[in-house]
Tab-separated table of C-alpha atoms and ligand atoms in Angstrom:
chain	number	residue	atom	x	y	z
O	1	UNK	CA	127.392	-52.110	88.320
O	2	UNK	CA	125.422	-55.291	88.114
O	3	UNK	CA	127.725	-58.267	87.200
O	4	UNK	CA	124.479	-60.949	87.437
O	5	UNK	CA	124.401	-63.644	85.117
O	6	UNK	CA	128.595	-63.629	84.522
O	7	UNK	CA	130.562	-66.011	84.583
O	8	UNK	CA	134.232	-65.382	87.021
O	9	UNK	CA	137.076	-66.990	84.741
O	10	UNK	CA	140.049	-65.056	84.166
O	11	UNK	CA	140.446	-61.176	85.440
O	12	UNK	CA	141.039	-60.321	81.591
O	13	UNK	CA	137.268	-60.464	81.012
O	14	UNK	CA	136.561	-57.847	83.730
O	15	UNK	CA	137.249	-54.321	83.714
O	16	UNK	CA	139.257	-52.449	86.136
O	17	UNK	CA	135.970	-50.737	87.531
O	18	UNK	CA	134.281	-54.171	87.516
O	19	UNK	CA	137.374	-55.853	89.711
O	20	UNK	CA	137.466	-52.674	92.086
O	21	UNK	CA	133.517	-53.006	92.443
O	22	UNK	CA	134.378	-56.778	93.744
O	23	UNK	CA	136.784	-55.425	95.860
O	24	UNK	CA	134.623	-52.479	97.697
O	25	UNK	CA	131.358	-55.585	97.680
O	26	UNK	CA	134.212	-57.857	99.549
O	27	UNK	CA	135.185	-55.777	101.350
O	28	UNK	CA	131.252	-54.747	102.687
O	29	UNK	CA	131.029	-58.577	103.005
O	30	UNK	CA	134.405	-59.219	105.559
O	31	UNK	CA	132.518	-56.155	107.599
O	32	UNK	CA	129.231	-57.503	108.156
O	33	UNK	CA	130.942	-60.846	109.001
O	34	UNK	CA	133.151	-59.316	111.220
O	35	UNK	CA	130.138	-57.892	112.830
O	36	UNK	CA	128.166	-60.675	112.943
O	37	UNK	CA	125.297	-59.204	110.942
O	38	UNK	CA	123.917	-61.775	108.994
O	39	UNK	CA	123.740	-61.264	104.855
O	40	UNK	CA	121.796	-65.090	103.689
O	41	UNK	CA	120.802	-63.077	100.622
O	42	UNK	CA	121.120	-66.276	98.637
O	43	UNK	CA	119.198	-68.410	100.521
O	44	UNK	CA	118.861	-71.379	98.992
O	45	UNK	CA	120.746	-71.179	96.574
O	46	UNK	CA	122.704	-74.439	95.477
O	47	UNK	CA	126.532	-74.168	94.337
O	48	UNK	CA	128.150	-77.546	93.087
O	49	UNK	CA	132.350	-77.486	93.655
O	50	UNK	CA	134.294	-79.531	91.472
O	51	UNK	CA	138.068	-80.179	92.548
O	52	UNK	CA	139.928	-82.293	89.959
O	53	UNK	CA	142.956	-80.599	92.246
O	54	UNK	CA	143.312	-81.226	95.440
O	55	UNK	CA	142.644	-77.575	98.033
O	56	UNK	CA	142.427	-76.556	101.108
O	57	UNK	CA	141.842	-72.591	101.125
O	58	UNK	CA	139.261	-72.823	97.726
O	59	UNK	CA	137.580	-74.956	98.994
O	60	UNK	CA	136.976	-73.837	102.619
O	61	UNK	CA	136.028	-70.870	101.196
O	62	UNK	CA	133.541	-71.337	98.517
O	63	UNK	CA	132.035	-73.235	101.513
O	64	UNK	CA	132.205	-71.325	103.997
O	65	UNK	CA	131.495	-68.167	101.638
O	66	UNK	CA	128.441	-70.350	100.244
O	67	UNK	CA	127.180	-70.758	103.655
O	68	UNK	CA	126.679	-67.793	105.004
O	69	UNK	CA	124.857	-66.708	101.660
O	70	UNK	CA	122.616	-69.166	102.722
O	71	UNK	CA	123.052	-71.624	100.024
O	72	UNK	CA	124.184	-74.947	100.094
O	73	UNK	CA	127.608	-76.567	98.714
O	74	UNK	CA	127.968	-80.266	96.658
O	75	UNK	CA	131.449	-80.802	96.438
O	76	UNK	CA	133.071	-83.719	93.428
O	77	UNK	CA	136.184	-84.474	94.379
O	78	UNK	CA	138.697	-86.026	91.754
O	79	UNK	CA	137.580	-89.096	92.109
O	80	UNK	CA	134.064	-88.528	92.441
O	81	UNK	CA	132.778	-87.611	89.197
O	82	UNK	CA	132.496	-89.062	85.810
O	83	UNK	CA	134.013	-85.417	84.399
O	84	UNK	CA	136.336	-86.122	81.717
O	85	UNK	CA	136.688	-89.658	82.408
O	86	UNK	CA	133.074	-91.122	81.614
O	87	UNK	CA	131.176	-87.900	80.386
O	88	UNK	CA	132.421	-84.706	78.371
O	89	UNK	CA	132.459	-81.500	80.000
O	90	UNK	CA	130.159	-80.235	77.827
O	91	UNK	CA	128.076	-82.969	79.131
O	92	UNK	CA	128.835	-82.705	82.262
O	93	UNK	CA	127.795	-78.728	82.629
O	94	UNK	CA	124.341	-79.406	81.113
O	95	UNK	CA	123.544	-81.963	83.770
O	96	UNK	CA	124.981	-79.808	86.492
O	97	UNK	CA	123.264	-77.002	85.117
O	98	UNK	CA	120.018	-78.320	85.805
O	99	UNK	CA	120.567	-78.296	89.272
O	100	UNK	CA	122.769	-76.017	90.509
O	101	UNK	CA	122.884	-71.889	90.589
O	102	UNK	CA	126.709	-72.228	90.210
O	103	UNK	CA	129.349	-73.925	89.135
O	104	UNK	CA	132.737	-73.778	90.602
O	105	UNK	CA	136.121	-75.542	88.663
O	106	UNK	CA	139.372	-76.199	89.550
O	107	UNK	CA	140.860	-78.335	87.388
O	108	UNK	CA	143.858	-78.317	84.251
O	109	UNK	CA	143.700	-76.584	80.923
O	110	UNK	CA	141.902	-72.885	81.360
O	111	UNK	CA	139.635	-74.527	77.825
O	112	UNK	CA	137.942	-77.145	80.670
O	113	UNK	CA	136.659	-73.910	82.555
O	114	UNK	CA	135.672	-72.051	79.681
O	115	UNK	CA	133.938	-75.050	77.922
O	116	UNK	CA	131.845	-75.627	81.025
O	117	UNK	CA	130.845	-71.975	81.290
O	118	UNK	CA	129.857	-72.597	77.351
O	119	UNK	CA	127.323	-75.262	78.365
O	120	UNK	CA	126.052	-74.732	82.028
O	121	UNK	CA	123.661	-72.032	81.378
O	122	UNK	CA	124.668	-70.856	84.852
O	123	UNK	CA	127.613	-68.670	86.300
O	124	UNK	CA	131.129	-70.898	86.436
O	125	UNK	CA	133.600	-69.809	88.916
O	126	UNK	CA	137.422	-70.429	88.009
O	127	UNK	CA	138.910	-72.111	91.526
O	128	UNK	CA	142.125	-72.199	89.910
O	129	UNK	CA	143.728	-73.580	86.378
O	130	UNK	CA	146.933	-74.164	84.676
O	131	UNK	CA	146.622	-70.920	83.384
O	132	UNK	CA	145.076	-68.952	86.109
O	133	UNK	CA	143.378	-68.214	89.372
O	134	UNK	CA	141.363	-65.224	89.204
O	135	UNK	CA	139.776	-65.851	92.446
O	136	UNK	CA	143.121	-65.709	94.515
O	137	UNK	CA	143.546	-62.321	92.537
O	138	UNK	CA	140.863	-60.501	94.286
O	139	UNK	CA	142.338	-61.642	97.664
O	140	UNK	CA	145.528	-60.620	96.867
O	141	UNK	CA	144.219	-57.065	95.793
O	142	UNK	CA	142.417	-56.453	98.764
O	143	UNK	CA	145.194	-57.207	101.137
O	144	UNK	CA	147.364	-54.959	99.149
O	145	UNK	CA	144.243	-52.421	99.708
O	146	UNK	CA	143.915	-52.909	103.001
O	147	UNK	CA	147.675	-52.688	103.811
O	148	UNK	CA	148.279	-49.852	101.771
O	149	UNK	CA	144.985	-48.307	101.062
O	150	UNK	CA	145.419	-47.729	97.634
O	151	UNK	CA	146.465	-49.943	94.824
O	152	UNK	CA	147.798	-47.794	91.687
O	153	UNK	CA	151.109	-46.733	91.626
O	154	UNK	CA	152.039	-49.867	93.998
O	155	UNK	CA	155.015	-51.932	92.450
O	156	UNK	CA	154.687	-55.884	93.077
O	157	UNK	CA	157.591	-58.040	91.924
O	158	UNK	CA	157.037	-61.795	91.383
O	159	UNK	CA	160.042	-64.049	91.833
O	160	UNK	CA	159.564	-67.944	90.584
O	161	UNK	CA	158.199	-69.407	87.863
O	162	UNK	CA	156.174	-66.384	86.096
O	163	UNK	CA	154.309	-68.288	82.889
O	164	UNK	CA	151.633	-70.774	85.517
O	165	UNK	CA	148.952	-69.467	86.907
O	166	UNK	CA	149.612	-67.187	89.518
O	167	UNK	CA	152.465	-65.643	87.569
O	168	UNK	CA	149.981	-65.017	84.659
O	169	UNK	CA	147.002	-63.394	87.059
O	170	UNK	CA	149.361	-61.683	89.010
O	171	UNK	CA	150.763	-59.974	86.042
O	172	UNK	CA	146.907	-58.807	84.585
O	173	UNK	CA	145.876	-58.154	87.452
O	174	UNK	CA	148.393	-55.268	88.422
O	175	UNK	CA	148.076	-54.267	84.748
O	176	UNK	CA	144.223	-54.072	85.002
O	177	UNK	CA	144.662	-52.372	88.375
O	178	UNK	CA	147.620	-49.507	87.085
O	179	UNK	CA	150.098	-51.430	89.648
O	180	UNK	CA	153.555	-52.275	88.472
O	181	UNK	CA	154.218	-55.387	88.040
O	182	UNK	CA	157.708	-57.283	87.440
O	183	UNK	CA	158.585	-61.452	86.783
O	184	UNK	CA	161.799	-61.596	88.267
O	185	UNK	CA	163.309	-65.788	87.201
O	186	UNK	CA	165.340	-67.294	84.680
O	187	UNK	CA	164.024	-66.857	81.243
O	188	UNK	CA	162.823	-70.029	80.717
O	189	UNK	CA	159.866	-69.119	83.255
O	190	UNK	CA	158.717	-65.763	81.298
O	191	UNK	CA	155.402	-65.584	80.663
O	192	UNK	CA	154.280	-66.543	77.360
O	193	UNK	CA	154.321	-63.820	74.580
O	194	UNK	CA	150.107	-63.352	74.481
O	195	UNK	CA	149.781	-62.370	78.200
O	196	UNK	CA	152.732	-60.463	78.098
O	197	UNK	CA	151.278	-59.043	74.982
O	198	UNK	CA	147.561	-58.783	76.808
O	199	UNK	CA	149.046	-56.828	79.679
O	200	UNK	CA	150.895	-54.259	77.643
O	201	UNK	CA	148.087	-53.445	76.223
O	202	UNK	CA	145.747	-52.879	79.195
O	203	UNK	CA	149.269	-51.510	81.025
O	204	UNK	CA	149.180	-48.988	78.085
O	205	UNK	CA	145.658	-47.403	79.545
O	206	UNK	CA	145.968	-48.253	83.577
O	207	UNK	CA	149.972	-46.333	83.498
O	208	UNK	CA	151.064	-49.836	85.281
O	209	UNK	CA	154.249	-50.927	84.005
O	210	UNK	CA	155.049	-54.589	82.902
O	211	UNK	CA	159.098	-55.999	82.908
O	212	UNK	CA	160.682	-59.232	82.873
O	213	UNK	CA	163.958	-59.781	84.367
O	214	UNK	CA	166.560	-62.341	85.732
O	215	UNK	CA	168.522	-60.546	87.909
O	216	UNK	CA	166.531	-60.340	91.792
O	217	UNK	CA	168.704	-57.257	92.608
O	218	UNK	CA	167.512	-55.310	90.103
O	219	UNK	CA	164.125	-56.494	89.906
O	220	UNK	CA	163.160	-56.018	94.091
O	221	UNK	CA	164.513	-52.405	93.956
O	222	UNK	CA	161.972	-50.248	95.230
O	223	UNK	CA	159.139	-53.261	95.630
O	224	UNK	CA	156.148	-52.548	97.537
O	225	UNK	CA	155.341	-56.564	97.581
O	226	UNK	CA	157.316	-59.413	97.220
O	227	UNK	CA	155.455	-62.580	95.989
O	228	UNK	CA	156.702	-65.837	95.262
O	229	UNK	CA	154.761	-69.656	94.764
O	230	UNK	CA	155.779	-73.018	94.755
O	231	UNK	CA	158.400	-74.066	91.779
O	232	UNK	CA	156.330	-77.164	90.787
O	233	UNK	CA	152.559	-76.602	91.031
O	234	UNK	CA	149.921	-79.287	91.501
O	235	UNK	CA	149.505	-81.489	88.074
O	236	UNK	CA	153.290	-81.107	87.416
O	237	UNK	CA	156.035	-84.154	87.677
O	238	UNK	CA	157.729	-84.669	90.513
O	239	UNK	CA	160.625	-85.760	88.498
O	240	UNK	CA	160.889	-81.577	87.542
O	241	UNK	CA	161.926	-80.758	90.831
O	242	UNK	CA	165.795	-81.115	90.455
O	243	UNK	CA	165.720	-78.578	87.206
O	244	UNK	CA	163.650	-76.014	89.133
O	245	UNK	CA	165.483	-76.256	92.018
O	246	UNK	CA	168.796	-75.475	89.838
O	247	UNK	CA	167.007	-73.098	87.869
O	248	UNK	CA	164.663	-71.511	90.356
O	249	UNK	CA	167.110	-71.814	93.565
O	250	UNK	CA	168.541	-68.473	92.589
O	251	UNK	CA	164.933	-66.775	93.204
O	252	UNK	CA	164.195	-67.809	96.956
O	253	UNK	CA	163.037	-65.046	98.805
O	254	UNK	CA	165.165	-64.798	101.349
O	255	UNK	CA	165.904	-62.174	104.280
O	256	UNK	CA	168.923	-60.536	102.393
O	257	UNK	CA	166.975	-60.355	98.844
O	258	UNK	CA	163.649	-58.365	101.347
O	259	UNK	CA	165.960	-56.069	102.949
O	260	UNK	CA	166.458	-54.520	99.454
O	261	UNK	CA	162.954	-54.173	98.831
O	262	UNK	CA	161.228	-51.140	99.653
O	263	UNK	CA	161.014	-49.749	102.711
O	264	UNK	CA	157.738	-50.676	103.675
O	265	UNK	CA	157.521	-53.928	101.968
O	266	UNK	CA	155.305	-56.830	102.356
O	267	UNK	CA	155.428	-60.358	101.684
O	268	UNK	CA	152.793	-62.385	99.925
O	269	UNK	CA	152.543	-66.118	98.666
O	270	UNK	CA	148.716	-67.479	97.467
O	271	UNK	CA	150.106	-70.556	99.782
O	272	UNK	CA	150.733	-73.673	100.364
O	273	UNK	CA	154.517	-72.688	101.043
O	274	UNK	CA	157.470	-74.757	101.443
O	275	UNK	CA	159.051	-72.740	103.896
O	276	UNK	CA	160.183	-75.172	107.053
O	277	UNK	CA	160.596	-79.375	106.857
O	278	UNK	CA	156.984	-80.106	108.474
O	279	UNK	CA	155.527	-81.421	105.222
O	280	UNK	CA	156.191	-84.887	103.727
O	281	UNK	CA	157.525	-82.995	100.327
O	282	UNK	CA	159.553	-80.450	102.233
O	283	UNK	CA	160.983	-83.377	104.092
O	284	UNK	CA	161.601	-85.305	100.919
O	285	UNK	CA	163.162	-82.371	99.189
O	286	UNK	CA	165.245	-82.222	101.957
O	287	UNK	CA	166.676	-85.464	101.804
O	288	UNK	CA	167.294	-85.499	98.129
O	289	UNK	CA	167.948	-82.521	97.698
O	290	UNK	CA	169.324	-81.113	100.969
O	291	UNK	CA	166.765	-77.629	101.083
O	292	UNK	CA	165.578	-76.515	104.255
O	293	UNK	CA	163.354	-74.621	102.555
O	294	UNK	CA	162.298	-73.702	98.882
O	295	UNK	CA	161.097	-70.661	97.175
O	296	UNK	CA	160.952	-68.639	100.428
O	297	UNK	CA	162.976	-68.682	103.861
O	298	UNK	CA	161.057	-69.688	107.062
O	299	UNK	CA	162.781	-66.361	108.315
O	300	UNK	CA	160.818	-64.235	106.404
O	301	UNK	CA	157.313	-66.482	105.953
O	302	UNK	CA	157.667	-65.660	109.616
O	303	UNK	CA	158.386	-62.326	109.999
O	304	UNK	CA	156.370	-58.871	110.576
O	305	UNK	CA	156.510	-58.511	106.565
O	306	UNK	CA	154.703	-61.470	105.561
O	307	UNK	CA	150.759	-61.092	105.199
O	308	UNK	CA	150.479	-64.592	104.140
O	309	UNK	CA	147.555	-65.537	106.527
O	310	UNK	CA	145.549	-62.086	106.622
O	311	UNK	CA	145.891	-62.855	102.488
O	312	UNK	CA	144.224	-66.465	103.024
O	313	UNK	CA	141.790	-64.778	104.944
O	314	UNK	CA	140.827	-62.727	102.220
O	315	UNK	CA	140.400	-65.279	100.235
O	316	UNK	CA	136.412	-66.210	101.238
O	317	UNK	CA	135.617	-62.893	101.564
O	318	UNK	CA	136.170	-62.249	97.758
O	319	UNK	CA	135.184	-65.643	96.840
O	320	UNK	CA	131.628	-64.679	98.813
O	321	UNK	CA	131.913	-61.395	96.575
O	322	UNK	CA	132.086	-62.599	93.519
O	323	UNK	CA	128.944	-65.473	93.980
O	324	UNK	CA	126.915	-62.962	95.364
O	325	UNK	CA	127.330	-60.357	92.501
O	326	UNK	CA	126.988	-62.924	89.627
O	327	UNK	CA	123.911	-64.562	90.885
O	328	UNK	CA	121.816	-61.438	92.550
O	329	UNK	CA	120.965	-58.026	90.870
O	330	UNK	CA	122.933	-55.560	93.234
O	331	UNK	CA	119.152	-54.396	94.530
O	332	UNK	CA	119.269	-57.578	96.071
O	333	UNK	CA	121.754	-56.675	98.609
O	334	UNK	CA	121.772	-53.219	99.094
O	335	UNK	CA	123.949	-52.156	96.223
Q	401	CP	N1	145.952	-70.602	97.360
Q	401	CP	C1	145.151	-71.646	97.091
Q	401	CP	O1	144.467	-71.712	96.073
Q	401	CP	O2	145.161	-72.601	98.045
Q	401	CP	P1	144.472	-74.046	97.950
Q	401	CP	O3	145.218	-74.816	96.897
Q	401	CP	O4	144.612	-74.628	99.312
Q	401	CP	O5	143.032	-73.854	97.549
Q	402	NVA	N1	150.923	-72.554	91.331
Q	402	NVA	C1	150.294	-73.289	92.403
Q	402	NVA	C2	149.241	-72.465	93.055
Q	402	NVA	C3	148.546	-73.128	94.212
Q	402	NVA	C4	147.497	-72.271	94.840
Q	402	NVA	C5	149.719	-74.579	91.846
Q	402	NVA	O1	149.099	-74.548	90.788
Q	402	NVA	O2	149.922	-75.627	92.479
């Protein structure tokens, strides 16, 4: 398996052997780290990280990740760059593509990413769209690995709104992986018909199953992981937050809804979480709205089900994974 030279944009470019060899090299990766042996196979090496979202776990982990490769990190924050505003992205890869090895993106539309991986001449690295975020994927999978030790066959149910970006990964990625995967919200927040329509048809080959329902009840029977996200994501109007409160309230993950899960059951979220009133929205909410809490209960963000932080964890081993395999030949390190 040698994935040099590719770009890391949405899971539906990679196959299910090709997200499982991430997986096993991440893995590999969180084990020497653990251990302290050191694995600078990309020694200088130059990565540039462009944020036109704000981050805290991306971020700290392409860093982070970057660093103990051995390569260095240039990080344009929203404000920092001419991208978009003065210069194209088209533009804007070409230059960057002179100097760097790699390009990360985080950012709006999923056609920003995919125009700079046109132009750049050098692997792009999707740190989150509208669309999707492929990276927080791979960290999701291997907690789910590492809690279960196996994914296939696993049944994850999604509850919130199902058509943004983790809704949409979430969804290919258990169909890519043969896990089961189910939107539980109102309608309204249904995937769109070409993802649903993508994931049928890998679901069709994997034997994961794909279903959209309103009802939580119904949909949690039997779950192996519950995962929820914020209602409004980053980029999105605060003035939305009184619909998807009415239309998304319904969907909390609370303590009641978990204890019909399976037996076993874990909790996820890709985080940040409104789950308590020690954040200036959660505290605004609060006094517009009255909510203690939003699309999950502090009870359960707290409790021996939730994997939440193990999960962020994750995420800069996988984010180290998938640099290292798309800028080395697996020779390189060991593979
Ligand atoms: N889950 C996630 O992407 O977190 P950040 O927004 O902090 O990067
Ligand atoms: N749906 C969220 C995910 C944050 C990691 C957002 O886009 O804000």
């Amino acid at each position: 398996m040698d994935l040099y030279g590719r770009h890391f944009l949405k899971l539906l470019d990679y196959s299910s052997e090709e997200i499982e060899y991430l997986l096993d090299l991440a893995a590999d990766l969180k084990e020497k780290k653990a251990k302290r042996i050191p694995h600078r196979y990309l020694e200088g090496y130059q990565a540039a990280l462009i944020f036109e979202k704000t981050s805290t776990r991306t971020r700290c982990s392409f860093e982070v990740a970057a660093h103990d490769l051995g390569m260095d990190t240039t990080y344009l924050d929203p404000s920092a760059s001419q991208l978009g505003k003065k210069e194209s992205i088209a533009d804007t890869a070409r230059v960057l593509g002179k100097m760097f090895d790699g390009i990360e993106y985080r950012g709006f539309e999923q056609k920003r990413v995919e125009t700079l991986a046109k132009y750049a001449g050098v692997p792009v690295w999707n740190g989150l769209t509208n669309e999707y975020h492929p990276t927080q994927m791979l960290a999701d999978l291997l907690t789910i690995r590492e809690h279960f030790g196996s994914l296939k066959g696993k049944k994850l149910v999604y509850f919130g709104d199902a058509r943004y970006n983790t809704g949409n990964s979430l969804m290919i990625a258990c169909a890519k992986m043969g896990m089961h995967y189910t939107a539980c919200c109102h309608h309204k927040y249904f995937p769109g018909a070409e993802v649903v329509q993508a994931a049928h048809q890998i679901a069709a080959s994997t034997g994961s199953k794909i279903r959209l329902l309103e009802d939580p009840e119904d949909a949690i029977r039997g779950a192996d992981v519950v995962y929820t996200d914020v209602w409004v994501s980053m980029g999105e109007p605060a003035e939305i937050w009184a619909e998807r409160i009415r239309e998304l309230g319904r969907y909390k993950v609370t303590k009641e809804l978990m204890d019909k899960a399976g037996q076993n059951a874990i909790f996820m979220h890709c985080l940040p979480a409104f789950h308590d009133l020690e954040t200036a929205t959660g505290k605004q909410i609060y006094e517009q709205f009255g909510l203690t809490d939003m699309e999950v209960t502090d009870e359960v963000f707290e409790s021996e089900q939730s994997v939440v932080f193990e999960e962020a964890g994750n995420r800069m081993h996988t984010i180290k994974a998938v640099m290292l395999a798309t800028l080395a030949h697996p020779e390189t390190y060991g593979k």
